[in-house]
């Protein structure tokens, strides 16, 4: 959250959640889990099962569930949740809860990680940071790793921040770090199974849940050329459609949609006239109603009602300052 939003969150009254009846909401998460996960815990915080169930109760009480077909119909007061990154918990934790409550959701997956043969480089970084914590941030390890990535650091926190922010093009060097620290990441993938499998996706699709692409390998798109960006996106949408014989095209931008060019969005909208593209810019209007903007309700210490009120107040603030409509270059 930014400065303005943080302040709006502080002053927002959760009892006003029922006030914003016209606005539909598209909250998203990555993972729901009661305990720690080494591949996630150094990247962001997440909700436990009880908190997730409470979110669903609040959403169901104040909004009506939307299906895919409702999304471009400008329906008032609806909600549809989604999950990014294809983590295993969407099958083992989220799927049974949603079935029980008769709710649907969209799941955006990275085909390269499905079936656990390979993982997201940021997840590897989290596993490595856990290992470094166990070593009490031994200076020799930090020095070796920072020299592999060619950065300097002044403290353990500074090291961690810089290590988490390495460039996508440097991700192959993580293999060197893993072998230097004797971490067997393939053993981790095979035993922990952080990602969903094709069989699990098929089972969820058979029960009416929606799946879409999230790029093949979750790159920060702004670090790729236009053609590379488009290929990462279209290949992931096609993979989901072809592997599971589904006829709709769904896609969510990894990290953020903020720097995505108008040209790329236009070409994606031309790829399939019924495509739905998902960003995470909050309650904002994009240049085409097939671009749906979401907001995160993942933070376990933030109250969902207060987040919804804040997002609505921020929407009015953006309208006043002329930033409600997203301008794309
Ligand atoms: Zn993602």
mmCIF file with all atom_site columns, N, CA and C and ligand atoms in Angstrom, residues 30 84-85 110 120 214 218 253-255, ligand 1:
data_model
loop_
_atom_site.group_PDB
_atom_site.id
_atom_site.type_symbol
_atom_site.label_atom_id
_atom_site.label_alt_id
_atom_site.label_comp_id
_atom_site.label_asym_id
_atom_site.label_entity_id
_atom_site.label_seq_id
_atom_site.pdbx_PDB_ins_code
_atom_site.Cartn_x
_atom_site.Cartn_y
_atom_site.Cartn_z
_atom_site.occupancy
_atom_site.B_iso_or_equiv
_atom_site.pdbx_formal_charge
_atom_site.auth_seq_id
_atom_site.auth_comp_id
_atom_site.auth_asym_id
_atom_site.auth_atom_id
_atom_site.pdbx_PDB_model_num
ATOM   1  N  N   . UNK A 1 30  ? -2.424 -15.624 -2.985  1.00 0.00 ? 30  UNK A N   1
ATOM   2  C  CA  . UNK A 1 30  ? -1.552 -16.659 -3.539  1.00 0.00 ? 30  UNK A CA  1
ATOM   3  C  C   . UNK A 1 30  ? -1.755 -17.989 -2.809  1.00 0.00 ? 30  UNK A C   1
ATOM   4  N  N   . UNK A 1 84  ? -3.080 -16.513 -7.587  1.00 0.00 ? 84  UNK A N   1
ATOM   5  C  CA  . UNK A 1 84  ? -1.973 -16.508 -8.540  1.00 0.00 ? 84  UNK A CA  1
ATOM   6  C  C   . UNK A 1 84  ? -0.909 -17.540 -8.162  1.00 0.00 ? 84  UNK A C   1
ATOM   7  N  N   . UNK A 1 85  ? -0.136 -17.953 -9.138  1.00 0.00 ? 85  UNK A N   1
ATOM   8  C  CA  . UNK A 1 85  ? 1.106  -18.739 -8.984  1.00 0.00 ? 85  UNK A CA  1
ATOM   9  C  C   . UNK A 1 85  ? 0.914  -20.259 -8.902  1.00 0.00 ? 85  UNK A C   1
ATOM   10 N  N   . UNK A 1 110 ? 1.505  -20.907 -13.655 1.00 0.00 ? 110 UNK A N   1
ATOM   11 C  CA  . UNK A 1 110 ? 2.685  -20.859 -14.511 1.00 0.00 ? 110 UNK A CA  1
ATOM   12 C  C   . UNK A 1 110 ? 3.003  -22.291 -14.945 1.00 0.00 ? 110 UNK A C   1
ATOM   13 N  N   . UNK A 1 120 ? 9.670  -21.349 -9.086  1.00 0.00 ? 120 UNK A N   1
ATOM   14 C  CA  . UNK A 1 120 ? 9.840  -19.909 -9.308  1.00 0.00 ? 120 UNK A CA  1
ATOM   15 C  C   . UNK A 1 120 ? 11.108 -19.421 -8.599  1.00 0.00 ? 120 UNK A C   1
ATOM   16 N  N   . UNK A 1 214 ? -0.481 -17.282 -16.358 1.00 0.00 ? 214 UNK A N   1
ATOM   17 C  CA  . UNK A 1 214 ? 0.151  -16.262 -15.503 1.00 0.00 ? 214 UNK A CA  1
ATOM   18 C  C   . UNK A 1 214 ? 1.594  -16.067 -15.978 1.00 0.00 ? 214 UNK A C   1
ATOM   19 N  N   . UNK A 1 218 ? 6.823  -16.786 -14.876 1.00 0.00 ? 218 UNK A N   1
ATOM   20 C  CA  . UNK A 1 218 ? 6.708  -15.686 -13.922 1.00 0.00 ? 218 UNK A CA  1
ATOM   21 C  C   . UNK A 1 218 ? 7.857  -14.679 -13.983 1.00 0.00 ? 218 UNK A C   1
ATOM   22 N  N   . UNK A 1 253 ? -1.506 -10.784 -14.993 1.00 0.00 ? 253 UNK A N   1
ATOM   23 C  CA  . UNK A 1 253 ? -0.123 -10.322 -15.096 1.00 0.00 ? 253 UNK A CA  1
ATOM   24 C  C   . UNK A 1 253 ? 0.665  -10.650 -13.830 1.00 0.00 ? 253 UNK A C   1
ATOM   25 N  N   . UNK A 1 254 ? 1.884  -11.208 -13.973 1.00 0.00 ? 254 UNK A N   1
ATOM   26 C  CA  . UNK A 1 254 ? 2.708  -11.471 -12.787 1.00 0.00 ? 254 UNK A CA  1
ATOM   27 C  C   . UNK A 1 254 ? 3.242  -10.160 -12.214 1.00 0.00 ? 254 UNK A C   1
ATOM   28 N  N   . UNK A 1 255 ? 3.443  -10.121 -10.912 1.00 0.00 ? 255 UNK A N   1
ATOM   29 C  CA  . UNK A 1 255 ? 3.939  -8.950  -10.179 1.00 0.00 ? 255 UNK A CA  1
ATOM   30 C  C   . UNK A 1 255 ? 2.963  -7.772  -10.285 1.00 0.00 ? 255 UNK A C   1
HETATM 31 ZN ZN1 . LIG B 2 .   ? 2.340  -14.227 -9.486  1.00 0.00 ? 1   LIG B ZN1 1
#
